[in-house]
């Protein structure tokens, strides 16, 4: 008999379209429960985000953070509201705080095209790529520095530590081993010393994975190649800010932010969330595309690593592929008229 497992899942719906897409993620997880008879899931919702700041005075209340530390996994919708800022004007980004405090160094971002009509590129029939973004240092390192009032100069530091670079490169190589055995480092080693260092560490880590082929591409050239011939890439690994920018570009290749799931993974904890933000322009209209959230649920089930959750993850991806493989099934971002709920229902019904 299969070993029984109980999973405690913390759910952080957040702000804007976060709760709307989270409902559909929960719906699909419910539909998949029948495939996981040995697993029990307890989902508990906690406040986090700009709304939590308004009601609790803190975008990441202590009770929420300690629940996240205890959880087997965390599902997150999206966080931040345009009108809610820190007194110094910065946006609230508890999702980034969570990454840093739980040390979720590997941002795993699958880029999968489900139907050629979803991409703005001509003649792109298929795309299956994975971007691995360093999540805890890079150009986000000094993001909390507060410049002196009236400062004449403000610096941001691009921080690359040996430990940070080694672990994210290893994560990328391990992902490649499960895919097509190819990793491309995206850097700016022709200009920045921190990037020369990153490349040196990438080259060292590559020696540990002799069966994985490698490439090194400057970030500016990568922006070009992603538009010209994205299908030539398998796994990309890069620093935090480059990853931030390129993952939005890559999402654009497969239909937009509503199609791009993500997993922020550390050695002990992991958060699963769509790559998109709170989309204030469409929040409350019931038209957000829930696919990124639903695929993030699949990433969570895969990461939980039980034979049944891994199989359920595969089944969710198959259901998404079947539903979105029919171009009739489109939300507004893909040029269709399906509501968030209708697309969630269609995918859940396929499981
Ligand atoms: P952040 O800074 O948190 O990434 P943002 O406002 O820059 O937030 P998003 O919230 O991701 O970016 O929105 C970018 C664009 O993508 C918007 O036009 C938004 O409507 C669209 N978008 C984002 N998520 C979805 C979704 N799930 N379905 C449809 N459109 C979406």
Short mmCIF file of C-alpha atoms and ligand atoms in Angstrom, two decimals:
data_model
loop_
_atom_site.label_atom_id
_atom_site.label_comp_id
_atom_site.label_asym_id
_atom_site.label_seq_id
_atom_site.Cartn_x
_atom_site.Cartn_y
_atom_site.Cartn_z
CA UNK A 1 0.00 0.00 0.00
CA UNK A 2 1.15 3.52 -0.80
CA UNK A 3 2.54 5.47 2.17
CA UNK A 4 -0.03 7.92 3.63
CA UNK A 5 1.02 11.56 3.60
CA UNK A 6 -0.49 14.73 5.02
CA UNK A 7 0.42 18.03 3.44
CA UNK A 8 -0.12 21.37 5.14
CA UNK A 9 -0.47 24.02 2.46
CA UNK A 10 -0.45 27.73 3.31
CA UNK A 11 -2.57 29.74 0.88
CA UNK A 12 -1.81 33.44 0.36
CA UNK A 13 -4.35 34.77 -2.18
CA UNK A 14 -3.00 38.33 -1.86
CA UNK A 15 -4.35 41.29 -3.83
CA UNK A 16 -5.87 42.23 -7.20
CA UNK A 17 -6.40 39.19 -9.39
CA UNK A 18 -4.53 37.03 -6.82
CA UNK A 19 -7.70 35.75 -5.08
CA UNK A 20 -9.49 35.32 -8.44
CA UNK A 21 -6.85 33.01 -9.89
CA UNK A 22 -6.28 31.28 -6.53
CA UNK A 23 -9.93 30.12 -6.52
CA UNK A 24 -9.30 28.35 -9.83
CA UNK A 25 -6.03 26.84 -8.57
CA UNK A 26 -7.91 25.46 -5.55
CA UNK A 27 -10.64 24.13 -7.83
CA UNK A 28 -8.17 22.21 -9.94
CA UNK A 29 -6.36 20.87 -6.87
CA UNK A 30 -9.74 19.63 -5.58
CA UNK A 31 -10.44 17.93 -8.89
CA UNK A 32 -7.04 16.21 -8.69
CA UNK A 33 -7.55 14.93 -5.13
CA UNK A 34 -9.19 11.75 -6.38
CA UNK A 35 -5.88 10.88 -8.08
CA UNK A 36 -4.05 11.09 -4.75
CA UNK A 37 -5.94 8.73 -2.39
CA UNK A 38 -2.95 8.33 -0.05
CA UNK A 39 -2.49 12.09 0.36
CA UNK A 40 -4.41 14.52 2.54
CA UNK A 41 -4.18 18.22 1.93
CA UNK A 42 -5.06 20.85 4.50
CA UNK A 43 -5.22 24.27 2.88
CA UNK A 44 -5.20 27.25 5.26
CA UNK A 45 -5.55 30.83 4.11
CA UNK A 46 -3.49 33.63 5.67
CA UNK A 47 -3.40 37.38 5.06
CA UNK A 48 -0.45 38.82 3.12
CA UNK A 49 -0.07 41.64 0.62
CA UNK A 50 -1.03 45.28 0.37
CA UNK A 51 -4.53 44.49 1.64
CA UNK A 52 -3.00 42.86 4.73
CA UNK A 53 -0.99 46.05 5.32
CA UNK A 54 -4.20 48.07 5.27
CA UNK A 55 -6.02 45.73 7.68
CA UNK A 56 -3.16 44.37 9.83
CA UNK A 57 -0.52 47.12 9.47
CA UNK A 58 1.92 44.61 7.98
CA UNK A 59 2.03 43.13 4.43
CA UNK A 60 3.57 39.95 5.86
CA UNK A 61 2.21 39.52 9.40
CA UNK A 62 4.29 37.37 11.82
CA UNK A 63 1.51 34.77 12.09
CA UNK A 64 1.52 34.41 8.30
CA UNK A 65 5.29 34.09 8.14
CA UNK A 66 5.49 31.47 10.88
CA UNK A 67 2.72 29.46 9.18
CA UNK A 68 4.81 29.61 5.99
CA UNK A 69 7.86 28.31 7.88
CA UNK A 70 5.86 25.34 9.20
CA UNK A 71 4.05 24.54 5.92
CA UNK A 72 4.94 21.77 3.49
CA UNK A 73 4.35 24.24 0.65
CA UNK A 74 2.98 27.71 0.02
CA UNK A 75 0.59 28.77 -2.73
CA UNK A 76 0.60 32.48 -3.52
CA UNK A 77 -1.72 34.48 -5.80
CA UNK A 78 -0.25 37.95 -6.37
CA UNK A 79 0.61 40.89 -4.13
CA UNK A 80 0.67 44.68 -4.26
CA UNK A 81 -1.82 47.48 -4.94
CA UNK A 82 -0.93 50.65 -6.85
CA UNK A 83 -2.39 52.94 -4.19
CA UNK A 84 -0.79 51.23 -1.17
CA UNK A 85 2.87 52.11 -0.61
CA UNK A 86 5.39 52.40 2.17
CA UNK A 87 5.70 55.95 3.50
CA UNK A 88 8.88 56.43 1.35
CA UNK A 89 6.89 55.60 -1.81
CA UNK A 90 8.21 52.09 -2.48
CA UNK A 91 5.79 49.37 -3.49
CA UNK A 92 5.02 46.61 -1.00
CA UNK A 93 6.57 43.35 -2.12
CA UNK A 94 5.98 40.73 0.58
CA UNK A 95 6.39 38.05 -2.09
CA UNK A 96 10.04 39.14 -2.47
CA UNK A 97 10.45 39.33 1.34
CA UNK A 98 9.17 35.78 1.55
CA UNK A 99 11.69 34.58 -1.05
CA UNK A 100 14.54 36.20 0.84
CA UNK A 101 13.45 35.20 4.36
CA UNK A 102 12.80 31.57 3.39
CA UNK A 103 15.96 31.55 1.23
CA UNK A 104 14.10 30.45 -1.92
CA UNK A 105 17.08 30.95 -4.18
CA UNK A 106 15.93 29.21 -7.35
CA UNK A 107 13.11 30.86 -9.30
CA UNK A 108 11.91 28.14 -11.66
CA UNK A 109 9.88 29.52 -14.57
CA UNK A 110 8.64 27.08 -17.21
CA UNK A 111 7.81 28.63 -20.60
CA UNK A 112 5.55 26.26 -22.49
CA UNK A 113 3.54 27.11 -25.59
CA UNK A 114 0.19 25.28 -25.67
CA UNK A 115 -1.03 26.49 -29.07
CA UNK A 116 0.74 28.37 -31.91
CA UNK A 117 -2.05 30.97 -31.92
CA UNK A 118 -0.99 32.08 -28.40
CA UNK A 119 2.39 33.43 -29.53
CA UNK A 120 2.93 36.75 -31.30
CA UNK A 121 5.87 35.17 -33.19
CA UNK A 122 5.43 34.03 -36.77
CA UNK A 123 6.07 30.34 -37.50
CA UNK A 124 6.63 29.29 -33.90
CA UNK A 125 4.96 25.90 -33.57
CA UNK A 126 6.33 24.73 -30.23
CA UNK A 127 8.31 26.14 -27.32
CA UNK A 128 9.39 24.38 -24.12
CA UNK A 129 11.99 26.31 -22.19
CA UNK A 130 12.80 26.82 -18.51
CA UNK A 131 14.21 29.97 -16.97
CA UNK A 132 16.03 29.67 -13.65
CA UNK A 133 16.29 33.03 -11.93
CA UNK A 134 18.55 33.65 -8.95
CA UNK A 135 16.12 34.98 -6.36
CA UNK A 136 18.00 36.15 -3.29
CA UNK A 137 20.85 38.42 -4.40
CA UNK A 138 21.95 39.93 -7.76
CA UNK A 139 20.76 43.44 -8.53
CA UNK A 140 17.95 43.16 -5.96
CA UNK A 141 20.59 42.93 -3.21
CA UNK A 142 20.44 46.53 -2.04
CA UNK A 143 16.75 47.02 -2.73
CA UNK A 144 16.02 47.91 0.89
CA UNK A 145 18.65 50.65 1.12
CA UNK A 146 17.04 53.99 1.82
CA UNK A 147 18.93 56.87 0.18
CA UNK A 148 19.58 59.91 2.34
CA UNK A 149 17.14 62.76 1.80
CA UNK A 150 18.55 65.02 -0.92
CA UNK A 151 21.23 62.47 -1.90
CA UNK A 152 23.23 63.46 -4.99
CA UNK A 153 24.02 59.86 -5.86
CA UNK A 154 22.19 56.58 -5.37
CA UNK A 155 23.87 53.21 -6.02
CA UNK A 156 22.40 49.74 -6.41
CA UNK A 157 24.76 46.85 -5.86
CA UNK A 158 24.81 43.73 -8.06
CA UNK A 159 25.83 41.15 -5.49
CA UNK A 160 27.03 37.70 -6.56
CA UNK A 161 28.32 35.40 -3.84
CA UNK A 162 30.08 32.11 -4.53
CA UNK A 163 27.47 30.24 -2.48
CA UNK A 164 24.55 32.01 -4.21
CA UNK A 165 25.96 31.42 -7.68
CA UNK A 166 26.90 27.79 -7.08
CA UNK A 167 23.52 26.78 -5.74
CA UNK A 168 21.46 28.43 -8.47
CA UNK A 169 23.73 27.03 -11.20
CA UNK A 170 23.43 23.54 -9.68
CA UNK A 171 19.63 23.93 -9.60
CA UNK A 172 19.69 24.81 -13.32
CA UNK A 173 21.87 21.81 -14.21
CA UNK A 174 19.60 19.47 -12.25
CA UNK A 175 16.58 20.83 -14.12
CA UNK A 176 18.41 20.29 -17.42
CA UNK A 177 19.11 16.66 -16.50
CA UNK A 178 15.34 16.11 -16.33
CA UNK A 179 14.87 17.85 -19.68
CA UNK A 180 17.10 18.14 -22.77
CA UNK A 181 20.48 18.37 -21.01
CA UNK A 182 21.34 21.89 -22.08
CA UNK A 183 21.96 24.99 -19.94
CA UNK A 184 22.61 28.53 -21.17
CA UNK A 185 24.12 31.05 -18.77
CA UNK A 186 22.79 34.56 -19.39
CA UNK A 187 25.21 37.20 -18.11
CA UNK A 188 27.03 40.41 -18.93
CA UNK A 189 30.54 39.06 -18.48
CA UNK A 190 31.90 41.40 -21.16
CA UNK A 191 31.29 44.42 -18.92
CA UNK A 192 30.60 43.63 -15.24
CA UNK A 193 33.12 41.99 -12.85
CA UNK A 194 30.28 40.34 -10.90
CA UNK A 195 29.25 38.63 -14.14
CA UNK A 196 32.80 37.47 -14.89
CA UNK A 197 32.68 35.86 -11.44
CA UNK A 198 29.27 34.30 -12.13
CA UNK A 199 30.58 32.84 -15.40
CA UNK A 200 33.63 31.41 -13.65
CA UNK A 201 31.41 29.67 -11.09
CA UNK A 202 29.02 28.46 -13.82
CA UNK A 203 32.01 26.90 -15.61
CA UNK A 204 33.13 25.17 -12.40
CA UNK A 205 29.65 23.79 -11.69
CA UNK A 206 29.36 22.62 -15.31
CA UNK A 207 32.27 20.22 -14.67
CA UNK A 208 30.04 18.40 -12.14
CA UNK A 209 27.51 17.68 -14.91
CA UNK A 210 29.60 16.41 -17.86
CA UNK A 211 26.55 15.11 -19.75
CA UNK A 212 24.92 18.57 -19.83
CA UNK A 213 25.90 20.83 -22.73
CA UNK A 214 26.41 24.52 -22.03
CA UNK A 215 26.28 27.91 -23.68
CA UNK A 216 27.03 31.44 -22.49
CA UNK A 217 25.06 34.37 -23.90
CA UNK A 218 25.14 38.07 -22.98
CA UNK A 219 21.82 39.32 -21.69
CA UNK A 220 21.35 41.89 -24.48
CA UNK A 221 21.92 39.21 -27.14
CA UNK A 222 19.53 36.91 -25.28
CA UNK A 223 16.74 39.50 -25.57
CA UNK A 224 17.31 39.33 -29.34
CA UNK A 225 17.54 35.53 -29.58
CA UNK A 226 14.40 35.05 -27.50
CA UNK A 227 12.47 36.98 -30.11
CA UNK A 228 14.28 35.47 -33.12
CA UNK A 229 14.68 31.80 -32.22
CA UNK A 230 13.56 30.93 -28.70
CA UNK A 231 13.12 27.22 -29.46
CA UNK A 232 16.90 26.73 -29.56
CA UNK A 233 17.06 27.05 -25.74
CA UNK A 234 16.36 24.47 -23.03
CA UNK A 235 17.31 25.81 -19.56
CA UNK A 236 18.45 29.41 -19.01
CA UNK A 237 20.08 30.50 -15.76
CA UNK A 238 20.69 34.09 -14.78
CA UNK A 239 20.93 36.68 -12.02
CA UNK A 240 17.89 38.16 -10.29
CA UNK A 241 17.16 41.31 -12.32
CA UNK A 242 18.02 39.83 -15.72
CA UNK A 243 15.72 36.94 -14.80
CA UNK A 244 12.98 39.34 -13.79
CA UNK A 245 13.07 41.06 -17.18
CA UNK A 246 13.62 37.98 -19.36
CA UNK A 247 10.86 36.00 -17.69
CA UNK A 248 8.30 38.67 -18.67
CA UNK A 249 9.70 38.66 -22.21
CA UNK A 250 9.52 34.86 -22.29
CA UNK A 251 5.95 34.92 -20.95
CA UNK A 252 5.12 37.22 -23.86
CA UNK A 253 6.21 34.45 -26.24
CA UNK A 254 3.58 32.02 -24.95
CA UNK A 255 0.56 34.31 -24.60
CA UNK A 256 1.40 36.66 -21.73
CA UNK A 257 1.75 36.73 -17.98
CA UNK A 258 -1.39 34.68 -17.44
CA UNK A 259 0.36 31.67 -18.98
CA UNK A 260 3.59 31.70 -16.93
CA UNK A 261 3.77 29.71 -13.68
CA UNK A 262 6.64 29.79 -11.22
CA UNK A 263 8.17 27.94 -8.30
CA UNK A 264 10.51 29.68 -5.85
CA UNK A 265 12.50 26.85 -4.34
CA UNK A 266 15.01 26.67 -1.50
CA UNK A 267 16.55 23.76 0.38
CA UNK A 268 13.68 23.59 2.91
CA UNK A 269 10.75 25.64 1.65
CA UNK A 270 9.01 26.50 -1.60
CA UNK A 271 6.43 29.02 -2.84
CA UNK A 272 4.36 28.39 -5.96
CA UNK A 273 2.85 31.37 -7.72
CA UNK A 274 2.03 32.74 -11.14
CA UNK A 275 4.84 34.91 -12.56
CA UNK A 276 2.39 37.78 -12.94
CA UNK A 277 1.51 40.55 -10.55
CA UNK A 278 -1.88 41.76 -9.34
CA UNK A 279 -2.91 43.14 -12.77
CA UNK A 280 -4.81 46.15 -11.39
CA UNK A 281 -6.07 46.95 -14.91
CA UNK A 282 -8.23 43.81 -15.01
CA UNK A 283 -8.76 43.01 -11.30
CA UNK A 284 -12.37 42.49 -10.25
CA UNK A 285 -13.60 41.88 -13.81
CA UNK A 286 -13.48 38.08 -13.70
CA UNK A 287 -11.41 37.92 -16.88
CA UNK A 288 -7.92 37.05 -15.58
CA UNK A 289 -6.33 33.98 -17.11
CA UNK A 290 -5.95 31.38 -14.30
CA UNK A 291 -3.57 29.13 -16.27
CA UNK A 292 -0.37 30.38 -14.61
CA UNK A 293 -1.88 29.74 -11.17
CA UNK A 294 -3.16 26.29 -12.15
CA UNK A 295 0.24 25.31 -13.57
CA UNK A 296 1.85 26.61 -10.37
CA UNK A 297 -0.34 24.16 -8.44
CA UNK A 298 1.03 21.43 -10.72
CA UNK A 299 4.60 22.58 -9.96
CA UNK A 300 3.78 22.31 -6.25
CA UNK A 301 2.44 18.78 -6.58
CA UNK A 302 5.52 17.75 -8.53
CA UNK A 303 7.82 19.29 -5.91
CA UNK A 304 6.00 17.56 -3.04
CA UNK A 305 7.52 14.44 -4.54
CA UNK A 306 5.01 11.75 -3.56
CA UNK A 307 4.37 9.29 -6.40
CA UNK A 308 0.67 10.28 -6.47
CA UNK A 309 1.30 14.05 -6.36
CA UNK A 310 3.84 13.76 -9.17
CA UNK A 311 1.33 11.82 -11.28
CA UNK A 312 -1.42 14.36 -10.44
CA UNK A 313 0.88 17.21 -11.55
CA UNK A 314 1.33 15.47 -14.89
CA UNK A 315 -2.44 15.02 -15.19
CA UNK A 316 -3.08 18.73 -14.50
CA UNK A 317 -0.58 19.69 -17.21
CA UNK A 318 -2.23 17.26 -19.58
CA UNK A 319 -5.66 18.78 -18.82
CA UNK A 320 -4.34 22.32 -19.37
CA UNK A 321 -2.72 21.22 -22.62
CA UNK A 322 -5.94 19.58 -23.86
CA UNK A 323 -8.12 22.55 -22.99
CA UNK A 324 -5.76 25.28 -24.23
CA UNK A 325 -4.75 23.15 -27.22
CA UNK A 326 -8.23 23.98 -28.53
CA UNK A 327 -8.04 27.66 -29.52
CA UNK A 328 -11.74 28.07 -28.75
CA UNK A 329 -10.78 28.04 -25.07
CA UNK A 330 -9.29 31.49 -24.55
CA UNK A 331 -9.56 34.20 -21.94
CA UNK A 332 -9.43 37.87 -23.02
CA UNK A 333 -5.61 38.06 -22.88
CA UNK A 334 -5.49 35.32 -25.53
CA UNK A 335 -8.14 37.07 -27.62
CA UNK A 336 -11.13 35.09 -26.36
CA UNK A 337 -14.17 35.60 -24.19
CA UNK A 338 -13.94 32.88 -21.52
CA UNK A 339 -14.13 34.09 -17.94
CA UNK A 340 -11.59 33.13 -15.27
CA UNK A 341 -14.14 30.74 -13.76
CA UNK A 342 -15.13 29.18 -17.08
CA UNK A 343 -11.52 28.34 -17.97
CA UNK A 344 -10.89 26.96 -14.45
CA UNK A 345 -14.06 24.85 -14.76
CA UNK A 346 -13.02 23.53 -18.18
CA UNK A 347 -9.59 22.47 -16.91
CA UNK A 348 -10.96 20.92 -13.69
CA UNK A 349 -13.52 18.98 -15.75
CA UNK A 350 -10.72 17.42 -17.83
CA UNK A 351 -9.05 15.87 -14.78
P1 LIG B 1 4.28 43.35 -10.90
O1 LIG B 1 5.11 44.58 -10.81
O2 LIG B 1 3.81 42.83 -9.59
O3 LIG B 1 4.85 42.28 -11.79
P2 LIG B 1 2.73 44.58 -12.96
O4 LIG B 1 1.55 45.48 -12.79
O5 LIG B 1 3.99 45.14 -13.48
O6 LIG B 1 2.94 43.81 -11.59
P3 LIG B 1 1.24 42.39 -13.95
O7 LIG B 1 0.31 42.55 -12.80
O8 LIG B 1 1.86 41.07 -14.11
O9 LIG B 1 2.42 43.41 -13.93
O10 LIG B 1 0.50 42.80 -15.26
C1 LIG B 1 1.18 43.04 -16.50
C2 LIG B 1 0.17 42.94 -17.64
O11 LIG B 1 -0.19 41.56 -17.79
C3 LIG B 1 -1.12 43.69 -17.37
O12 LIG B 1 -1.60 44.23 -18.57
C4 LIG B 1 -2.06 42.63 -16.87
O13 LIG B 1 -3.41 42.88 -17.14
C5 LIG B 1 -1.59 41.39 -17.63
N1 LIG B 1 -1.82 40.19 -16.83
C6 LIG B 1 -1.13 39.80 -15.73
N2 LIG B 1 -1.62 38.67 -15.25
C7 LIG B 1 -2.64 38.31 -16.04
C8 LIG B 1 -3.56 37.22 -16.05
N3 LIG B 1 -3.51 36.25 -15.13
N4 LIG B 1 -4.49 37.18 -17.02
C9 LIG B 1 -4.54 38.12 -17.96
N5 LIG B 1 -3.72 39.18 -18.01
C10 LIG B 1 -2.77 39.29 -17.06
#
